[in-house]
Structure formats: C-alpha cells, structure tokens
Amino acid sequence: MTVSDLQIEIARQIVSLASSERWPVGERVSDFALARRLGVSRSPIRSALALLASRGVLAHAPGRGYVLALLPQGNSGIDGIAPPSELEDIHKRLMADRATGAIPMEVSETLLAERYNSTRGTIRKVLLRFAAEGLVQRQRGHGWAFAESLDTDQVEEESYQFRMILECGALRHPGFKVDKDHLASIRAQQAEIMHIPVASVQRDQWFNVNASFHEALAIWSGNRFLVQAVRQQNSLRRITEYAYFERLPYDRIRQVCIEHIAILDALAENDVIFAEALLRRHIEGASRYEVE
Amino acid sequence: MTVSDLQIEIARQIVSLASSERWPVGERVSDFALARRLGVSRSPIRSALALLASRGVLAHAPGRGYVLALLPQGNSGIDGIAPPSELEDIHKRLMADRATGAIPMEVSETLLAERYNSTRGTIRKVLLRFAAEGLVQRQRGHGWAFAESLDTDQVEEESYQFRMILECGALRHPGFKVDKDHLASIRAQQAEIMHIPVASVQRDQWFNVNASFHEALAIWSGNRFLVQAVRQQNSLRRITEYAYFERLPYDRIRQVCIEHIAILDALAENDVIFAEALLRRHIEGASRYEVE
DNA sequence: AATTGGCTTTTATGCAAAAATAAGCCGTCA
DNA sequence: TGACGGCTTATTTTTGCATAAAAGCCAATT
C-alpha cells in the first residue's frame, strides 16, 4: 500500500502534537477528534494512524481504536518514524536552491521535475504552495517566475518590518481585548520552554510556541485579516526557522521567552502602551539576531 | 484553427495598447517588440496578430509584416473583435457568484467545471488566479476555500481597520520613498476621473484607479508584504464593489478623488505626517460610507 | 550592419480517461 | 451516547498523448 504525502504529513503532525502536548502512553487517539482538529476528513487520519501503528508508535486495540504506545524520542525521532514527505523535502530544497542561486529566477515545471527526480504533479503542488506564500508566480505562456530577488536577508528584514506593523497595529486595534484563559495558556507554554533542558526543546515545539504567541496578539485584536496575515508570516518563517534552529543558542531561546512573558504580563495588567514598547524591542532584537 | 486563451488575451491587449497610445492607422506592428513588451514569446503574438488581421483590425502586407488598418471604436469595440477569453469570463462570473453567495465558501473543481460548462483545467487556472489574489486557498485533502468575503458589516469594518494599519504603516516604513513619475501618473488618473462625465465612469475603470492609488502607497514603502496585503484587500473589495457601484453617487467619487489628490500632493512635498493624517480621515470617511 | 519577418525545430504545457484517495454515511460495539 | 470500523460516493491525482509556446535559423528589408 502506498502512502500519500498528505498521510505522511498528518502522521508527522500527530507525533508532533503528541510530543508537544505530552500525551501519556496509553492515551486513546481518536481519529474523529484529529480529523476535526487538523481540518481533513477521517480517511487520511486513519491511514496515518495505521502507518504509525506499523511503526510501533501506536498500538491498535481492535474495537477500541488506537492508543499511544511509545513516543519517538530525540531530534531524529520523528524523521526515523516517518521521513518528511516528498512535498516537504522538495519545498525545502527548492527554497535553499533558490536562495543560493542554484536555480534561475524563471523555471519550468519539467526542469524542476528532472532536477529533483520527481513528477510534474508534485512539482506543481510545491509551486502552488510557494505561490500561496507569494514567493513565486505563474507567468503567461510558460514557466514560473520567482519573486524578484529572493535575496534572503532583504526578505527577512521586510518580514520583520511587516510583523512590527501588524502586531503593533493589533495592540492598538479598537476593541483589542485579551482573553485571560488564552493568555494564561500561552504564558504557561513559554514558561515551560524556559524550564526544560536545552536538548529536549524540539524544533517544532519551539516553533509552535513561538508562533502561537504572535498569533494570539492578532487574535485578541478581533480582526480576522490581522490573524490571517500573522499566520501567513508564521508559515513563511517556519521555513527559515528550520534552517537556523540548530545554530540557535539556548540563551537566545530563554531570552525570547522572557520577553514574551514580559509582554504577556504587561497585557494582563492592561498596560497596552508598555506592551507595545516591549514588543517593538522584541521584534527589533529578533531582527538583529536574524532569527527569533 | 483553434484560438487559445492566451492568444485572445494578447489580441485584446494589443488593441487596448493601440487605443490607449493612439497608434496612427498604417503604423507597423512588430511582433518582436510586442513579445518583449508583453513578456511572452513571438509565437502567441503572431497568432494574435493573425486573429486581428482576420477581423480587419490589422492588414497583412506579405514581406512587410502587419500594419494597423482600423482601430475598433467605442467601448464595445474590443468585445466585438475578440470577446473575452473563457478564463476572463469565468473569472468574472465566479467573482459575481461568490459576492452574491450563489456558490458556497468551499468548492470543488468539478462542481465549478459543471456549473460553468467548462473543463477542470480551465477552472484550475481561474482558481490559480484567484489564489494569487489571495481570494481562495487550496485546502489539504479536497477542495478550495474562499477567503472571507466582505459581505457583512463586521468584516467590512475589519477590512477598513486593516487597511488603515497597512497603509499608515507603509507611510511610516523606514525607507519609504515616493517615486515622482509614478506619483504623477497616479495623480493624473485621479484628475481624469474627476473631469469626465459621470455616465462614462466605468466600474472597472473606477475600481482600477482607486486600487492603484492605495497600492502605490504600499509600493513606495518598498515592503513586498505590505504590497501583497494591500493587493489582497483590493481584490477582496473588488467583489463587493461589483454590488455597490450602481449606488455610488457621483459626488462621492469626486470627493474620493479630491482626497486622494490631497494625499498625493502632501507626499510630493514630503509632508508624510500630514499625508498620514489625511489618509486616516480618508479611510475613516470611506468606512462611514460603507463603500469607497 | 542591424533588425525584422517567416519558417522550422524543440520543449513545455494542457487535456482526457483511468487509478488512487479523501469525504461522508451508517451499523455496531463499548 | 459516543466513537470505531467498514463501506460507498465523490474528488483528485496520475499518465500518456495532442497541442501550444519558445527558441533558433536564415533571408529580406531599412
């Protein structure tokens, strides 16, 4: 039986969820709940569960569904169980190759299919994903054109500026209102990261905690367009994040958490002005670091 | 011989160029120059020229290429010579149908292909175009999901707030710099709208002039994410625009142009602070009007 | 001499039918 | 009652082939 890209990605996402939310061994894993949560139907979820069961991560109790058996440990854990889908793999390589200029600004689907030993269909999907992120455009006639000068430093700087505008705009938004429970949960996540030993901080975990902080600011503004824009930035940053994480010193991670918590605390006291000042410093600091 | 969508669109673009640049009858029409200018190869240009020749717009002098014979007059002129391509047609109808809620937020390609009596390939291209405008997104698994349309007062209010954040952010952006030529051309467009009789202001024309003003502010910030976000807002608004334009009084159109021009003039004098104040008033005013 | 027009060759995309896969339903079991 | 498992239906993805677009060449023109 073949395993589709979607199934692989879902399997990886499930492991990632289990690990970041610390599901206990023996926890029942409901396909229905996952389907609703991940926004797909139960079919791919069930394929993914079967895949994970065959790898020993889950145990299948007929009539009672799946239960968590053994969570893969360490950084290579997920990759050992279910390597990245071809889609993710090519997406990353294409991004890197474009950044280094290994491939030209204008490319054809067939050229890429050849280069990455893949099919046009897969390449098409990858390009579609790039297009959704605004990094590539279909041109009339033949081929795809990458956004002008995907000069990484330049794009990254613009991204920081853009996020500054969005998130400060969120804080000043009429009707901005903090959800106490939500804030508490975000704050707990941040505090947790700070207190676990460095080696255990998973890349995905770090990224998700980080992203949900920034997303929360947008959510509290009550403006769906801000939320959408911040989400897009988060997904864009996930790519570079992957490349840089290894080089990210633990001190830096702690520092970021401290700043996040300070901003949250200012918001908890309704001191939006101060929170905005902290946020500006925070994003500027991240910009100097090249990665947050 | 069949005529492809690209060929039709190019033919229409050529006529549009000839008319807006007032080419004299007898002007030589070089395929090479057009190819470079329109960003495609000579092949589709030549097919388009052959099409126009068969319609009597161009005359073919063997050995000396094509010359302009007779420019179609009036607004229905172009449509008479070469009706909009299927792509353009479906694009418009889909937009209208989504605006009125005739089609749901989530659609499948096959559903649309059936509805518009077309093929999935064509639908795909249309959806790709919508996706580039940020109006629709591919979902994991099946189907495409439309972005929130601006069909409720709540969403529209959020859109105004969002644009306020984006555009004021653009003006304050480090490195914000007005392109004099660009500004002059935008200003001229605004002035032109003000001085033509009301009945002649076409919906598309009004929309494009309006959109390019707001887009210009983002472009001058030099931040591609701002540009992208403003473009997306423009596309969203194009949908509601379709429904509201008929009710838009001419005085309101004039008023908007006056405000745009005032902002441009402030920018021309590098008075960004004043420009921002005017811009805030402008967007707030538009918000009160429900439609700009 | 440089550029343009006409023609030909090469390459890439578009298309339609078959295969794979996601979505949705309903009976059954804890 | 709520969730699981099997099943059906609907949608997408794939694959091989037709066709359009791109690129190259050479003669003719200014």
XYZ file of C-alpha atoms (C1' of nucleotides) in Angstrom:
644
model
C 0.000 0.000 0.000
C 1.338 3.357 -0.949
C 1.434 6.269 1.448
C 0.447 9.660 0.130
C 2.112 12.927 1.019
C -0.920 14.050 2.947
C -0.859 10.902 5.030
C 2.819 11.331 5.860
C 2.341 14.934 6.805
C -0.567 14.057 9.029
C 1.351 11.261 10.695
C 4.161 13.678 11.460
C 1.727 16.241 12.720
C 0.156 13.723 15.070
C 3.524 12.776 16.535
C 4.335 16.438 16.851
C 1.078 17.103 18.689
C 1.554 14.146 21.000
C 5.015 15.298 21.853
C 4.235 18.977 22.359
C 1.156 18.224 24.423
C 2.822 15.394 26.303
C 0.177 12.759 25.752
C 0.715 9.969 28.257
C 1.442 6.458 26.994
C -1.821 4.607 26.740
C -3.758 7.756 25.773
C -6.547 6.971 23.366
C -6.048 8.538 19.972
C -9.368 9.369 18.341
C -9.438 9.684 14.580
C -12.581 11.744 14.799
C -11.061 14.337 17.098
C -7.909 14.538 14.998
C -9.875 14.938 11.794
C -11.699 17.922 13.211
C -8.547 19.392 14.639
C -6.380 19.040 11.543
C -9.102 20.090 9.142
C -9.264 16.968 6.995
C -11.592 14.023 6.822
C -11.125 10.833 8.776
C -9.776 8.836 5.833
C -6.265 10.288 5.724
C -6.166 10.356 9.516
C -6.908 6.693 9.630
C -4.217 5.914 7.069
C -1.775 7.922 9.122
C -2.757 6.089 12.305
C -2.259 2.754 10.566
C 1.172 3.950 9.437
C 2.133 4.972 12.945
C 0.827 1.679 14.318
C 3.005 -0.229 11.861
C 5.972 1.751 13.182
C 5.147 0.947 16.767
C 4.238 4.434 17.837
C 0.632 3.475 18.315
C -0.959 0.209 19.342
C -4.139 -0.916 17.720
C -6.762 -2.395 20.008
C -9.468 -3.748 17.692
C -12.786 -2.332 18.685
C -11.224 0.311 20.831
C -9.180 2.239 18.307
C -5.608 3.288 18.740
C -3.648 4.103 21.869
C -0.278 5.742 22.213
C 2.402 3.089 22.683
C 5.772 4.754 22.501
C 6.605 8.323 21.660
C 9.715 8.647 19.496
C 12.400 10.444 21.463
C 15.168 12.776 20.426
C 15.504 15.029 17.465
C 15.709 12.340 14.833
C 12.694 10.631 16.353
C 10.014 11.814 14.004
C 12.204 11.532 10.947
C 13.052 7.973 11.877
C 9.393 7.032 12.131
C 8.115 8.938 9.137
C 10.560 10.866 6.977
C 9.356 14.175 5.562
C 7.006 13.834 2.626
C 8.429 14.359 -0.828
C 6.484 17.606 -0.920
C 8.112 18.998 2.188
C 11.505 17.765 1.096
C 11.356 19.387 -2.317
C 9.851 22.524 -0.844
C 12.868 22.898 1.399
C 15.427 22.062 -1.235
C 13.851 24.382 -3.742
C 13.869 27.193 -1.206
C 17.523 26.572 -0.437
C 18.495 26.232 -4.095
C 16.741 29.432 -4.989
C 18.349 31.249 -2.069
C 21.810 30.214 -3.218
C 21.039 30.947 -6.839
C 21.429 27.322 -7.870
C 18.281 27.655 -9.923
C 17.343 30.659 -12.046
C 14.561 33.162 -11.469
C 12.424 31.571 -14.134
C 11.889 27.865 -14.111
C 9.749 25.341 -15.922
C 7.938 22.511 -14.224
C 9.751 19.884 -16.240
C 13.149 21.328 -15.394
C 12.392 21.081 -11.692
C 10.854 17.634 -12.026
C 14.097 16.485 -13.583
C 16.318 18.193 -11.051
C 14.520 16.746 -8.064
C 13.781 13.364 -9.593
C 10.093 13.901 -9.185
C 6.952 14.199 -11.251
C 5.384 17.304 -12.653
C 2.384 16.833 -10.423
C 4.436 17.001 -7.264
C 6.403 19.962 -8.535
C 3.157 21.671 -9.328
C 1.940 21.226 -5.787
C 5.155 22.575 -4.378
C 4.982 25.585 -6.665
C 1.372 26.102 -5.655
C 2.472 26.231 -2.057
C 5.184 28.741 -2.908
C 2.642 30.765 -4.807
C 0.354 30.856 -1.771
C 3.260 32.289 0.180
C 3.803 34.890 -2.518
C 7.255 33.632 -3.432
C 6.567 32.540 -6.972
C 4.128 33.457 -9.725
C 2.824 31.673 -12.760
C 3.734 33.620 -15.847
C 1.763 33.797 -19.011
C 2.913 31.370 -21.599
C 5.404 29.051 -19.998
C 7.087 28.763 -16.684
C 7.048 30.184 -13.202
C 8.861 33.301 -12.063
C 10.256 33.651 -8.575
C 9.557 36.865 -6.734
C 12.116 39.465 -7.632
C 15.396 38.848 -5.911
C 14.607 36.287 -3.270
C 17.590 37.756 -1.520
C 17.073 36.162 1.842
C 18.349 38.940 4.075
C 16.275 41.532 2.310
C 13.088 39.473 2.510
C 13.709 38.705 6.130
C 14.146 42.344 7.017
C 10.892 43.176 5.261
C 9.211 40.384 7.109
C 10.299 41.830 10.459
C 9.072 45.267 9.492
C 5.791 43.832 8.337
C 5.263 41.908 11.553
C 6.073 45.008 13.530
C 3.340 46.867 11.691
C 0.851 44.033 12.071
C 1.402 43.252 15.708
C 1.667 46.818 16.940
C -1.436 47.502 14.875
C -3.111 44.629 16.673
C -2.342 46.053 20.110
C -3.744 49.440 19.153
C -6.739 47.968 17.413
C -10.087 49.323 18.615
C -11.662 46.576 20.669
C -8.373 44.871 21.443
C -9.139 42.590 24.340
C -7.050 39.946 25.998
C -8.616 36.565 26.618
C -7.449 35.744 30.146
C -7.544 31.971 29.754
C -5.826 32.084 26.424
C -3.152 34.360 27.839
C -2.586 32.042 30.761
C -2.137 29.054 28.485
C 0.303 30.895 26.205
C 2.238 32.101 29.209
C 2.448 28.577 30.603
C 3.829 27.319 27.295
C 6.524 29.959 27.349
C 7.454 29.238 30.933
C 7.637 25.541 30.199
C 10.095 26.011 27.352
C 12.316 28.002 29.653
C 12.468 25.258 32.233
C 13.154 22.179 30.204
C 16.734 21.256 29.399
C 18.059 22.581 26.131
C 18.448 19.260 24.386
C 14.777 18.476 24.789
C 13.496 21.578 23.075
C 12.125 20.232 19.843
C 12.280 22.341 16.766
C 8.565 22.006 16.094
C 7.696 22.620 19.690
C 9.749 25.773 19.819
C 8.294 26.980 16.578
C 4.702 26.317 17.561
C 5.034 28.018 20.918
C 6.642 30.968 19.263
C 4.051 31.201 16.512
C 1.097 30.883 18.833
C 2.355 33.805 20.903
C 2.391 36.118 17.920
C -0.845 34.734 16.600
C -2.519 35.360 19.941
C -1.790 39.075 19.723
C -3.579 39.159 16.391
C -6.478 37.078 17.662
C -7.052 39.436 20.570
C -7.407 42.330 18.157
C -10.536 40.645 16.862
C -9.517 41.428 13.288
C -9.502 38.380 11.044
C -7.256 39.989 8.476
C -4.572 40.598 11.054
C -4.856 36.997 12.152
C -4.578 35.804 8.581
C -1.557 37.973 7.871
C 0.260 36.894 11.022
C -0.455 33.253 10.210
C 0.981 33.701 6.762
C 4.108 35.232 8.202
C 4.388 32.355 10.635
C 4.204 29.783 7.877
C 6.763 31.721 5.890
C 9.096 31.857 8.847
C 8.738 28.177 9.561
C 10.929 27.540 6.545
C 13.894 29.653 7.572
C 13.380 28.578 11.138
C 14.157 25.038 10.135
C 17.473 26.030 8.676
C 18.563 28.166 11.607
C 17.351 26.263 14.630
C 20.498 24.238 15.050
C 22.504 27.400 15.424
C 20.135 28.967 17.900
C 21.826 29.134 21.296
C 19.784 28.148 24.290
C 20.354 31.533 25.869
C 18.656 33.123 22.952
C 15.613 30.890 23.329
C 15.395 31.773 27.000
C 15.763 35.434 26.215
C 12.884 35.290 23.737
C 10.668 33.551 26.272
C 11.483 36.135 28.913
C 10.486 38.884 26.513
C 7.293 37.118 25.520
C 6.348 36.672 29.149
C 7.079 40.316 29.918
C 4.758 41.362 27.095
C 2.051 38.995 28.296
C 2.341 40.300 31.825
C 2.034 43.884 30.646
C -1.082 42.912 28.730
C -2.505 41.111 31.748
C -2.314 44.411 33.585
C -3.911 46.202 30.651
C -0.781 48.255 30.116
C -1.002 48.131 26.348
C 1.331 51.074 25.861
C 4.122 49.357 27.717
C 3.381 46.061 25.997
C 3.756 47.735 22.633
C 7.094 49.226 23.633
C 8.301 45.807 24.726
C 7.019 44.242 21.547
C 8.928 46.721 19.416
C 12.123 45.976 21.270
C 11.419 42.294 20.973
C 10.942 42.257 17.210
C 13.880 44.562 16.663
C 16.030 42.272 18.771
C 14.901 39.269 16.770
C 15.723 41.122 13.587
C 19.272 41.724 14.786
C 19.541 38.059 15.558
C 18.378 37.142 12.074
C 16.156 34.565 13.670
C 13.988 34.739 16.698
C -7.558 26.588 -36.223
C -8.263 26.953 -32.563
C -7.555 30.081 -30.619
C -6.146 29.716 -27.149
C -6.997 31.871 -24.145
C -3.551 33.377 -24.167
C -3.922 34.372 -27.800
C -7.266 36.030 -27.156
C -5.950 37.915 -24.176
C -2.951 39.101 -26.137
C -5.089 40.205 -29.028
C -7.222 42.235 -26.633
C -4.163 43.674 -25.013
C -2.759 44.757 -28.355
C -5.967 46.542 -29.267
C -6.005 48.110 -25.839
C -2.439 49.325 -26.261
C -3.100 50.697 -29.718
C -6.095 52.558 -28.469
C -4.566 53.962 -25.285
C -1.377 55.005 -27.081
C -3.270 56.270 -30.098
C -1.314 54.442 -32.755
C -1.929 56.020 -36.175
C -3.505 53.944 -38.932
C -0.732 52.437 -41.017
C 1.595 52.038 -38.021
C 3.757 48.964 -38.316
C 3.059 46.403 -35.689
C 6.176 44.423 -34.830
C 5.724 41.022 -33.282
C 9.208 41.173 -31.841
C 8.603 44.416 -29.966
C 5.244 43.212 -28.673
C 6.715 39.947 -27.487
C 9.285 41.760 -25.418
C 6.751 44.211 -24.119
C 4.087 41.690 -23.122
C 6.557 39.211 -21.707
C 5.765 36.253 -23.930
C 7.433 34.717 -26.945
C 6.684 35.662 -30.501
C 4.516 32.657 -31.222
C 1.361 33.671 -29.370
C 1.858 37.252 -30.531
C 1.859 36.127 -34.119
C -1.263 34.056 -33.627
C -2.929 37.076 -32.073
C -1.856 39.281 -34.965
C -3.264 36.757 -37.434
C -6.516 36.793 -35.484
C -6.689 40.574 -35.554
C -5.879 40.582 -39.270
C -8.738 38.195 -39.947
C -11.022 40.646 -38.134
C -9.810 43.560 -40.198
C -8.055 45.416 -37.419
C -4.685 44.801 -38.993
C -3.640 44.439 -42.595
C -1.070 41.911 -43.569
C 1.489 43.020 -46.132
C 3.467 39.902 -47.019
C 7.135 40.586 -46.574
C 6.494 43.666 -44.509
C 4.504 42.303 -41.615
C 1.351 43.772 -40.174
C 0.145 47.364 -40.173
C -2.739 48.898 -38.279
C -5.784 49.109 -40.521
C -8.736 50.161 -38.425
C -8.966 50.626 -34.713
C -12.234 49.376 -33.242
C -14.161 52.310 -31.838
C -16.278 52.640 -28.745
C -16.367 50.557 -25.651
C -17.955 47.536 -27.198
C -15.331 47.649 -29.922
C -12.872 45.270 -28.397
C -15.512 42.812 -27.367
C -16.868 42.813 -30.894
C -13.492 41.992 -32.373
C -12.357 39.482 -29.780
C -14.718 38.548 -26.958
C -13.172 37.972 -23.540
C -11.423 34.641 -23.166
C -13.208 31.884 -21.343
C -10.779 32.431 -18.481
C -11.695 36.081 -18.054
C -15.354 35.314 -18.430
C -15.414 32.636 -15.758
C -13.221 34.747 -13.512
C -15.808 37.495 -13.558
C -18.800 35.228 -13.164
C -17.202 33.355 -10.314
C -16.463 36.610 -8.569
C -20.029 37.796 -9.008
C -21.472 34.465 -7.899
C -19.322 34.437 -4.796
C -20.314 38.018 -3.991
C -23.987 37.129 -4.081
C -23.452 33.899 -2.202
C -24.618 31.804 -5.137
C -21.731 29.477 -4.519
C -20.592 28.276 -1.096
C -17.363 29.100 0.706
C -15.883 25.716 -0.097
C -15.991 24.419 -3.625
C -14.571 21.559 -5.622
C -13.098 21.927 -9.076
C -15.569 19.522 -10.597
C -18.521 21.394 -9.139
C -17.347 24.610 -10.752
C -16.491 22.916 -14.032
C -20.057 21.675 -14.176
C -21.589 24.989 -13.182
C -19.713 26.990 -15.788
C -19.766 24.340 -18.503
C -16.048 24.219 -18.630
C -13.209 21.818 -18.025
C -11.343 21.279 -14.812
C -8.194 22.616 -16.411
C -9.753 25.975 -17.118
C -11.312 26.097 -13.659
C -7.932 25.323 -12.212
C -6.377 28.256 -13.986
C -9.098 30.570 -12.803
C -8.702 29.347 -9.241
C -4.961 29.791 -9.538
C -5.559 33.381 -10.481
C -7.898 33.839 -7.533
C -5.330 32.201 -5.304
C -2.680 34.664 -6.469
C -5.057 37.408 -5.383
C -5.450 35.724 -2.021
C -9.162 35.183 -2.528
C -9.101 31.436 -2.391
C -6.874 28.800 -0.880
C -6.250 25.178 -1.646
C -7.246 23.062 1.314
C -5.457 19.960 2.344
C -7.361 16.987 1.114
C -10.118 18.184 -1.163
C -11.430 21.439 -2.425
C -10.736 25.137 -2.372
C -11.844 27.524 0.352
C -12.789 31.101 -0.411
C -11.458 33.824 1.812
C -13.932 35.623 3.997
C -15.719 37.928 1.669
C -16.581 41.398 2.781
C -20.265 40.648 2.874
C -21.087 41.568 6.416
C -20.701 44.917 8.098
C -18.431 43.352 10.661
C -15.992 42.025 8.075
C -16.067 45.288 6.192
C -15.230 47.237 9.313
C -12.313 44.920 9.955
C -11.150 45.436 6.406
C -11.087 49.204 6.900
C -9.162 48.853 10.130
C -6.721 46.520 8.476
C -6.126 48.842 5.563
C -5.613 51.710 7.969
C -2.892 49.727 9.725
C -1.273 48.659 6.461
C -1.279 51.983 4.703
C -0.283 54.103 7.658
C 2.394 51.516 8.313
C 3.547 51.974 4.738
C 3.904 55.730 5.127
C 5.965 55.326 8.298
C 8.025 52.491 6.883
C 11.786 53.006 7.062
C 12.937 53.752 3.537
C 9.527 54.965 2.395
C 10.212 56.882 -0.777
C 7.849 58.326 -3.324
C 8.544 57.619 -6.981
C 7.917 61.000 -8.611
C 6.930 59.633 -12.009
C 4.666 57.050 -10.505
C 3.030 59.686 -8.323
C 2.470 61.944 -11.288
C 0.794 59.190 -13.255
C -1.475 58.225 -10.350
C -2.391 61.844 -9.819
C -3.223 62.252 -13.482
C -5.529 59.236 -13.346
C -7.375 60.694 -10.389
C -7.725 64.049 -12.071
C -9.008 62.434 -15.238
C -11.764 60.590 -13.398
C -12.912 63.849 -11.870
C -13.261 65.561 -15.199
C -15.121 63.029 -17.266
C -18.895 62.975 -17.190
C -20.422 60.678 -14.636
C -22.055 58.276 -17.027
C -18.750 57.452 -18.626
C -17.051 56.330 -15.453
C -16.862 52.612 -15.904
C -16.992 50.351 -12.938
C -13.709 48.666 -13.781
C -12.021 51.934 -14.541
C -13.071 53.467 -11.255
C -12.003 50.436 -9.374
C -8.600 50.212 -11.002
C -7.791 53.866 -10.437
C -8.835 53.550 -6.838
C -6.894 50.378 -6.243
C -3.722 51.634 -7.863
C -3.718 54.646 -5.547
C -3.708 52.508 -2.435
C -1.295 50.031 -3.943
C 1.118 52.814 -4.764
C 1.406 53.770 -1.096
C 2.439 50.206 -0.313
C 4.849 50.028 -3.239
C 6.630 53.165 -2.087
C 7.280 51.544 1.282
C 9.460 49.037 -0.519
C 7.996 46.190 1.552
C 6.693 43.345 -0.572
C 4.496 42.015 2.200
C 2.698 45.315 2.502
C 2.186 45.365 -1.246
C 0.851 41.855 -1.200
C -1.524 42.584 1.668
C -2.872 45.760 0.052
C -3.352 43.909 -3.227
C -5.299 41.240 -1.464
C -7.517 43.808 0.168
C -8.057 45.417 -3.212
C -9.122 42.102 -4.700
C -11.500 41.456 -1.843
C -13.023 44.848 -2.255
C -13.427 44.353 -5.972
C -16.033 41.742 -5.148
C -18.215 43.995 -3.031
C -17.527 46.861 -5.381
C -19.402 44.987 -8.059
C -22.512 45.004 -5.959
C -22.307 48.577 -4.713
C -21.077 50.644 -7.645
C -24.503 51.401 -9.033
C -25.491 53.106 -5.798
C -22.359 55.205 -5.612
C -23.242 58.867 -6.207
C -21.001 60.840 -8.490
C -20.330 63.381 -5.762
C -18.856 60.642 -3.653
C -16.499 59.602 -6.462
C -15.351 63.195 -6.858
C -14.869 63.541 -3.125
C -12.672 60.444 -3.021
C -10.546 61.735 -5.885
C -10.098 65.077 -4.164
C -8.899 63.330 -1.042
C -6.545 61.090 -2.975
C -5.055 64.068 -4.744
C -4.603 65.935 -1.457
C -2.705 62.972 -0.042
C -0.545 62.715 -3.149
C 0.242 66.402 -3.005
C 1.263 66.156 0.632
C 3.554 63.277 -0.271
C 5.009 65.192 -3.196
C 6.084 67.833 -0.674
C 7.498 65.129 1.613
C 4.997 66.023 4.299
C 4.412 62.440 5.338
C 2.900 63.381 8.687
C 0.182 65.421 7.048
C -0.333 62.758 4.409
C -0.926 60.207 7.114
C -3.461 62.427 8.841
C -5.301 62.889 5.560
C -5.155 59.178 4.875
C -6.699 58.368 8.236
C -9.551 60.762 7.601
C -9.939 59.334 4.132
C -10.246 55.718 5.213
C -12.491 56.611 8.121
C -14.713 58.551 5.747
C -14.873 55.619 3.384
C -15.763 53.368 6.269
C -18.704 55.585 7.153
C -19.818 55.387 3.548
C -19.674 51.604 3.605
C -18.030 51.745 0.217
C -15.350 53.978 -1.075
C 25.154 46.117 -40.384
C 21.490 45.561 -37.609
C 16.991 44.421 -37.224
C 12.677 42.296 -38.740
C 9.782 38.726 -40.787
C 8.896 33.939 -41.980
C 9.690 29.267 -41.144
C 11.223 25.099 -38.572
C 12.571 22.525 -34.594
C 12.436 21.761 -29.849
C 10.366 21.960 -25.470
C 6.734 22.634 -22.220
C 2.146 22.685 -21.040
C -2.734 21.225 -21.463
C -6.108 17.602 -21.803
C -8.898 13.382 -21.116
C -9.509 8.825 -19.353
C -8.027 5.571 -15.679
C -6.417 4.865 -10.949
C -5.946 6.369 -6.336
C -7.566 8.681 -2.352
C -10.376 11.777 0.584
C -15.051 12.596 2.273
C -19.233 11.099 4.212
C -22.566 7.592 5.841
C -24.389 4.001 8.719
C -24.394 -0.020 11.534
C -22.138 -1.837 15.667
C -19.777 -2.037 19.889
C -18.073 -0.244 24.406
C -24.348 8.210 23.829
C -20.294 8.496 21.566
C -16.715 6.594 18.977
C -14.890 2.931 15.812
C -14.761 0.268 11.526
C -16.369 -0.917 7.091
C -18.298 0.817 3.066
C -19.946 3.974 -0.805
C -19.520 8.086 -3.267
C -17.177 11.974 -4.968
C -12.960 14.250 -5.948
C -8.414 14.493 -7.119
C -4.128 12.757 -8.999
C -1.787 10.429 -12.423
C -0.309 9.116 -17.121
C 0.317 9.154 -21.961
C -0.590 11.897 -25.860
C -2.011 16.182 -28.503
C -1.052 20.969 -28.959
C 0.610 25.453 -27.931
C 4.641 28.256 -26.781
C 9.563 29.067 -27.021
C 13.842 29.212 -29.402
C 16.762 29.079 -33.344
C 17.801 29.898 -38.187
C 18.076 32.367 -42.493
C 16.536 35.612 -45.969
C 14.900 40.198 -46.707
C 14.460 44.901 -45.565
C 15.702 49.548 -43.880
